[in-house]
mmCIF file of C-alpha atoms and ligand atoms in Angstrom:
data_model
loop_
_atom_site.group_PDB
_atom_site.id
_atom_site.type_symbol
_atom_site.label_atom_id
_atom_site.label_comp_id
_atom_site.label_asym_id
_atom_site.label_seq_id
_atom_site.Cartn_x
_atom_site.Cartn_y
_atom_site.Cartn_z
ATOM 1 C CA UNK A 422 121.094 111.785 106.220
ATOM 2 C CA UNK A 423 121.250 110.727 102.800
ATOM 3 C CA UNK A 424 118.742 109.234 99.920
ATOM 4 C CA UNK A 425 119.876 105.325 98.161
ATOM 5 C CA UNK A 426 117.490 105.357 95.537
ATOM 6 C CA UNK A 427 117.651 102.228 93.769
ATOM 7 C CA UNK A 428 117.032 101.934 89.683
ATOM 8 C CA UNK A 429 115.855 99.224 87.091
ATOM 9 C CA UNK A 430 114.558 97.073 89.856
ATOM 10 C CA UNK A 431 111.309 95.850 88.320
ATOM 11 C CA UNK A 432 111.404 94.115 85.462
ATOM 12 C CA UNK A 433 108.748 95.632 83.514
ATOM 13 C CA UNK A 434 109.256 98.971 84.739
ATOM 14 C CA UNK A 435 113.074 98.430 83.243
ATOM 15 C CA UNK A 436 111.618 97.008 79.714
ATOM 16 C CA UNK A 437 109.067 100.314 79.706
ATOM 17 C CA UNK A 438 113.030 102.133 79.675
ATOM 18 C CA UNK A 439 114.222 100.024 77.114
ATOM 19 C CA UNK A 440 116.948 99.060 79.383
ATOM 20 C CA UNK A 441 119.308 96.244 79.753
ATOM 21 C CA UNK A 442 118.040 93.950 82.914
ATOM 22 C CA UNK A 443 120.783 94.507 85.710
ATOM 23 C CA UNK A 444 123.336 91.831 86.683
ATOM 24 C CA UNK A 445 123.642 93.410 89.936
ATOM 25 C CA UNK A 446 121.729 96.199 92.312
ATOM 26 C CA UNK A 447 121.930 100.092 90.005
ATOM 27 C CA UNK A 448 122.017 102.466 92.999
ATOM 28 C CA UNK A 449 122.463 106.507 93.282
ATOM 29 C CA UNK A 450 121.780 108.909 95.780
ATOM 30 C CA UNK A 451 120.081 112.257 96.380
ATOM 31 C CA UNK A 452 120.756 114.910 99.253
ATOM 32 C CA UNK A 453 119.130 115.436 102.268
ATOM 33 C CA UNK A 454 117.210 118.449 100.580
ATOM 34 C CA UNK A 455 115.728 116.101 98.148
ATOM 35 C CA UNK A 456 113.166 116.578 101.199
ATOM 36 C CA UNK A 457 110.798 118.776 100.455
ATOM 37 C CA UNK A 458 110.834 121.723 102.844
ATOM 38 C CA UNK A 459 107.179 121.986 102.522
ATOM 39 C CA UNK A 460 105.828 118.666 103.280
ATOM 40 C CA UNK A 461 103.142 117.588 100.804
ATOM 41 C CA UNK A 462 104.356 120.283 98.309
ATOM 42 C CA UNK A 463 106.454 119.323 95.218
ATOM 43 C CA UNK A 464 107.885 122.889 93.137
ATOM 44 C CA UNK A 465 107.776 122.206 89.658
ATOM 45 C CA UNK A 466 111.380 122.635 88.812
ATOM 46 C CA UNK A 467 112.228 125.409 85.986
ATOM 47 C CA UNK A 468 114.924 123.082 84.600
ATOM 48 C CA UNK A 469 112.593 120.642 83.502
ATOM 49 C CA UNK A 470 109.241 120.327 80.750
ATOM 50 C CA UNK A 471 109.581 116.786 81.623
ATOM 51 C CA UNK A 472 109.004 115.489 85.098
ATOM 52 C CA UNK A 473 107.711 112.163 85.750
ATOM 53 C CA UNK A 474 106.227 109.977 89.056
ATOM 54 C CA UNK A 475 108.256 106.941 90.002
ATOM 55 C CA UNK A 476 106.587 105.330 93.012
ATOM 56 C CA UNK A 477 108.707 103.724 95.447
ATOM 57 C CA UNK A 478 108.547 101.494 98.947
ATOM 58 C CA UNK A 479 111.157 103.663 100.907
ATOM 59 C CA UNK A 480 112.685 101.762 104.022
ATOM 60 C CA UNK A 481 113.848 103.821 106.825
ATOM 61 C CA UNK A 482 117.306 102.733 108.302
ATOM 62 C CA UNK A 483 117.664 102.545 111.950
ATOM 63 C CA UNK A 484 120.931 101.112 112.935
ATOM 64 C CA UNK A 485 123.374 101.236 109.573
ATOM 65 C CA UNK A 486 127.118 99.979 109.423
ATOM 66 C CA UNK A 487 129.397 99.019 106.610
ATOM 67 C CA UNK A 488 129.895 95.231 104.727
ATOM 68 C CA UNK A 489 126.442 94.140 106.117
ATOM 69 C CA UNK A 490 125.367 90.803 105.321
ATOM 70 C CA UNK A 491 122.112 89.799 104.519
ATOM 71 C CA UNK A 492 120.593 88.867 108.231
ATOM 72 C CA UNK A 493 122.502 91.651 109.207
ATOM 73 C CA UNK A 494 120.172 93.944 107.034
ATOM 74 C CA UNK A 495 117.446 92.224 107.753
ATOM 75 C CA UNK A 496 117.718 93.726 111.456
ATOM 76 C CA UNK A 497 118.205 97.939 110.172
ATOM 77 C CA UNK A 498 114.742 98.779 109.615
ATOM 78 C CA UNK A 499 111.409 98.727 111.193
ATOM 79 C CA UNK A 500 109.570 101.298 109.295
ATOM 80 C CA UNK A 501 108.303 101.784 105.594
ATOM 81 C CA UNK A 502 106.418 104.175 103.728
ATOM 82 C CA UNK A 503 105.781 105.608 100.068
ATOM 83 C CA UNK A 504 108.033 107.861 98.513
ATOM 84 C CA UNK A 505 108.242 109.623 94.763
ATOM 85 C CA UNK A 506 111.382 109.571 92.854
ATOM 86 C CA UNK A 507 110.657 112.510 91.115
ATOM 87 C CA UNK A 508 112.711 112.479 87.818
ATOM 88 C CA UNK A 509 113.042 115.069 84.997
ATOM 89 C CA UNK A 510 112.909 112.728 82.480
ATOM 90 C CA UNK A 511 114.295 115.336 79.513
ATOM 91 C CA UNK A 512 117.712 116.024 81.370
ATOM 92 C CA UNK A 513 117.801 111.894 82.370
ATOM 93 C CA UNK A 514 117.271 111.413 78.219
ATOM 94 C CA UNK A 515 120.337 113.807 77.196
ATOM 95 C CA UNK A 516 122.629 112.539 79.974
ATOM 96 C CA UNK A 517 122.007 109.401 79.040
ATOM 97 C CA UNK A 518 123.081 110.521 75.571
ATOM 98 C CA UNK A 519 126.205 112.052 77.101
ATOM 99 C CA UNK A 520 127.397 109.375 79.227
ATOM 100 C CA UNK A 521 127.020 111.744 82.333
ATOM 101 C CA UNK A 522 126.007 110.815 85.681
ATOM 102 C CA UNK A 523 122.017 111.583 86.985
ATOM 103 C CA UNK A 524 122.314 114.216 89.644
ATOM 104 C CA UNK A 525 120.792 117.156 87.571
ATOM 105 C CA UNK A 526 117.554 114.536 86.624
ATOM 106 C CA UNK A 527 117.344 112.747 89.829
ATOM 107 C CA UNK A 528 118.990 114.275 93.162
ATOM 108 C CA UNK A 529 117.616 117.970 92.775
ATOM 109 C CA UNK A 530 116.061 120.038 95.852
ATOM 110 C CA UNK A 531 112.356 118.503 96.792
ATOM 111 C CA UNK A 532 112.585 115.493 94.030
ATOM 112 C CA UNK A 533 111.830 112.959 97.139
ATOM 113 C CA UNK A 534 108.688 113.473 99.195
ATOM 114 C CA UNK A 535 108.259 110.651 101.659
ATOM 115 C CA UNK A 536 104.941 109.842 103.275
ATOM 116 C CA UNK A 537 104.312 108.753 106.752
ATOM 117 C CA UNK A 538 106.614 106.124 108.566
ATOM 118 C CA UNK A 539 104.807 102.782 109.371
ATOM 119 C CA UNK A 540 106.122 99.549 111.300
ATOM 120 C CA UNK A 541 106.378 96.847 108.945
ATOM 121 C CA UNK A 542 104.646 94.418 111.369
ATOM 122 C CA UNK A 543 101.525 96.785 111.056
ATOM 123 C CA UNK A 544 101.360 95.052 107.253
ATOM 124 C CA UNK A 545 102.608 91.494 108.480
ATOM 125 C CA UNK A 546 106.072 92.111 108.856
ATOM 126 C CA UNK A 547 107.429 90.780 105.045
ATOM 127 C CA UNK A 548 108.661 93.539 103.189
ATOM 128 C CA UNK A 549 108.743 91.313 99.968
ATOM 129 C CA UNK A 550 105.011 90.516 100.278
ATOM 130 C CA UNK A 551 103.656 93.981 99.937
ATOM 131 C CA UNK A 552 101.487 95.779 97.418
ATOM 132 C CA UNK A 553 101.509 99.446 96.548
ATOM 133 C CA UNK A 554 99.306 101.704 94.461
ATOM 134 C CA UNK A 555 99.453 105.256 93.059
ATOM 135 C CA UNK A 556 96.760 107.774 91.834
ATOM 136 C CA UNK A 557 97.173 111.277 90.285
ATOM 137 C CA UNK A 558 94.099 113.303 90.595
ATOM 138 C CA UNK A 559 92.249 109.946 91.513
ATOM 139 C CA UNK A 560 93.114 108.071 88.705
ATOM 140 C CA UNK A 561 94.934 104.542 89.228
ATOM 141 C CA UNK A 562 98.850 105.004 87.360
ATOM 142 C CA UNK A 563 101.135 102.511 89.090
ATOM 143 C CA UNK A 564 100.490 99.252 90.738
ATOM 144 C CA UNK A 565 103.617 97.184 92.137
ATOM 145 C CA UNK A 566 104.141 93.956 94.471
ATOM 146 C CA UNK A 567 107.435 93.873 96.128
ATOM 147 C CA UNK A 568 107.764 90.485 95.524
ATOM 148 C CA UNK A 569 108.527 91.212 92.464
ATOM 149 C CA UNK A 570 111.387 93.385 92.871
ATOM 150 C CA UNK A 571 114.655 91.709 91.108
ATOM 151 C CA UNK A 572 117.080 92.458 94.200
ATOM 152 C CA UNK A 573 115.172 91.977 97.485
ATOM 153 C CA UNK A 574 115.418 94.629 100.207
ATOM 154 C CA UNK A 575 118.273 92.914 102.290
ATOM 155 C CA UNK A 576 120.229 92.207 99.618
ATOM 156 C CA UNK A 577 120.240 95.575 98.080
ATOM 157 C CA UNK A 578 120.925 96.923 101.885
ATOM 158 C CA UNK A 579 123.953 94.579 101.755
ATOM 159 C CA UNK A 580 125.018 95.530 98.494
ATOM 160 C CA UNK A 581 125.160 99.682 99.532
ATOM 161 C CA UNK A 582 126.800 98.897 102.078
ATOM 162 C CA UNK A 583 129.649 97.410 100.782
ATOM 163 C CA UNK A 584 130.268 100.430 98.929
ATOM 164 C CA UNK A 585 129.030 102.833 101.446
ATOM 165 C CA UNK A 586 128.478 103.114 105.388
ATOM 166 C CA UNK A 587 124.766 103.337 105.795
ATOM 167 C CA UNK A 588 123.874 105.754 108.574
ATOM 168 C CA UNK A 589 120.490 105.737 111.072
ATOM 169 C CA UNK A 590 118.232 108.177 109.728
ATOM 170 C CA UNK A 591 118.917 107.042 106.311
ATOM 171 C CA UNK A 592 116.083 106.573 103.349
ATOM 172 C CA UNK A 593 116.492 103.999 100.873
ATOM 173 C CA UNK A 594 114.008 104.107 97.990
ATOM 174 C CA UNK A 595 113.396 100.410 96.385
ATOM 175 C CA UNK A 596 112.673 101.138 92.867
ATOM 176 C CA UNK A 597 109.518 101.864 90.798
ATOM 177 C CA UNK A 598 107.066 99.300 88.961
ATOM 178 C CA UNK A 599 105.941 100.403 85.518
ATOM 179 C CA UNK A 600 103.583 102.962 84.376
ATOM 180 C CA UNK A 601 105.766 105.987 84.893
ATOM 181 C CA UNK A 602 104.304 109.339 83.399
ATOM 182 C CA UNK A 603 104.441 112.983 83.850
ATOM 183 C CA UNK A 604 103.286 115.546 86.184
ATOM 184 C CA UNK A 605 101.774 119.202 85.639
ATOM 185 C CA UNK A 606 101.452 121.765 88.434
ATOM 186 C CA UNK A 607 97.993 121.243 90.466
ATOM 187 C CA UNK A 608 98.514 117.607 89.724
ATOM 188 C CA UNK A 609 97.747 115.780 93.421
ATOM 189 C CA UNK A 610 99.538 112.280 93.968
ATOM 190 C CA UNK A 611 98.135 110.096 96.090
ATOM 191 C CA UNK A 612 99.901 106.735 97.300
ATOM 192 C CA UNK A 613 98.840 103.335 99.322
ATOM 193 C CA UNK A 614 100.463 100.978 100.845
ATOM 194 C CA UNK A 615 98.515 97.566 101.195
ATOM 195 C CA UNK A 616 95.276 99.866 100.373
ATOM 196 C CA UNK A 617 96.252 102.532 103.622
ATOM 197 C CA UNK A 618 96.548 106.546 102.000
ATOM 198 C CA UNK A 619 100.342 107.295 102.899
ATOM 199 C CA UNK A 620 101.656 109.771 101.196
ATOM 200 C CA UNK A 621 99.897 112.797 99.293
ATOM 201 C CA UNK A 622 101.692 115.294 97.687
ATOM 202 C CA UNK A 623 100.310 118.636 95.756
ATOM 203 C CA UNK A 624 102.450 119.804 92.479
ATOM 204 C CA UNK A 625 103.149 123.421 92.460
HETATM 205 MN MN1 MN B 903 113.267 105.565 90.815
#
């Protein structure tokens, strides 16, 4: 099993970056022990003073393959949920500096708690016409519509997949909306999904 976390693919969540708008889909991955071990626990790493929220709809791949097309995509997932692309945001800063790739700021143990899987026709069944909130310690930070993600879900599917078979089991996270900020240990993150509680998680 393996993370596709997808980057830059809200608009104003890119400008908050001061990044360049993408031509095409930004994708990287993280392990399978981006999971946290502890469900609803996220460690504070020691690496890090830095570490920020990102927000995401995750879509849970159920029958994968390589060169997909769009339809095809449109038939590997039933389920969604909420998951938190936890980022240290100092290490992200100087490897951006260096030219270096993002594993040390994005694909470290526990950075991607996932909250509980739903079926997509429990919120109508259009995974571009879905809203998504998140609180930390009960106070409103992000707010996104997937309808206003730049690459749709099936088109970022086919994209990966071009480059890389994707396998059942599979998590793909969809990209954050704006209003990224940090995290402190005791912090508790709460997210919704068309106003239904999905995922908590507790910083430690
Ligand atoms: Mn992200």
């Amino acid at each position: 099993m393996k993370f596709i976390c997808i980057g830059k693919n809200y608009l104003a969540h890119a400008r908050e970056m001061g990044w360049q708008i993408p031509q095409e889909p930004m994708f990287f991955f993280k392990p399978e022990n981006a999971l946290p071990s502890q469900a609803g626990i996220f460690p504070y790493p020691e690496f890090s003073q830095d570490v920020h929220y990102e927000i995401e709809v995750a879509v849970r791949i159920d029958a994968g393959g390589r060169n997909l097309t769009e339809e095809q995509a449109a038939g590997c997932y039933s389920h969604i949920s909420l998951g938190i692309d936890f980022t240290a945001r100092d290490l992200q800063k100087q490897q951006k500096e260096l030219g270096f790739p993002w594993e040390i700021c994005k694909s470290f143990e526990d950075s991607a708690p996932v909250g509980s899987w739903i079926p997509l026709e429990e919120f109508g069944g259009d995974i571009q016409n879905l809203s998504f909130t998140l609180e930390v310690n009960g106070e409103g930070k992000q707010q996104g519509a997937t309808r206003d993600m730049i690459f749709p879900v099936n088109q970022l599917i086919a994209h990966i997949s071009r480059y890389v078979t994707l396998d059942p089991g599979d998590i793909m996270f969809t990209g954050t909306p704006e209003g990224i900020g940090p995290v402190q240990p005791g912090d508790t993150l709460k997210g919704y999904l068309e106003g239904t509680e999905v995922i908590t998680v507790t910083v430690q």
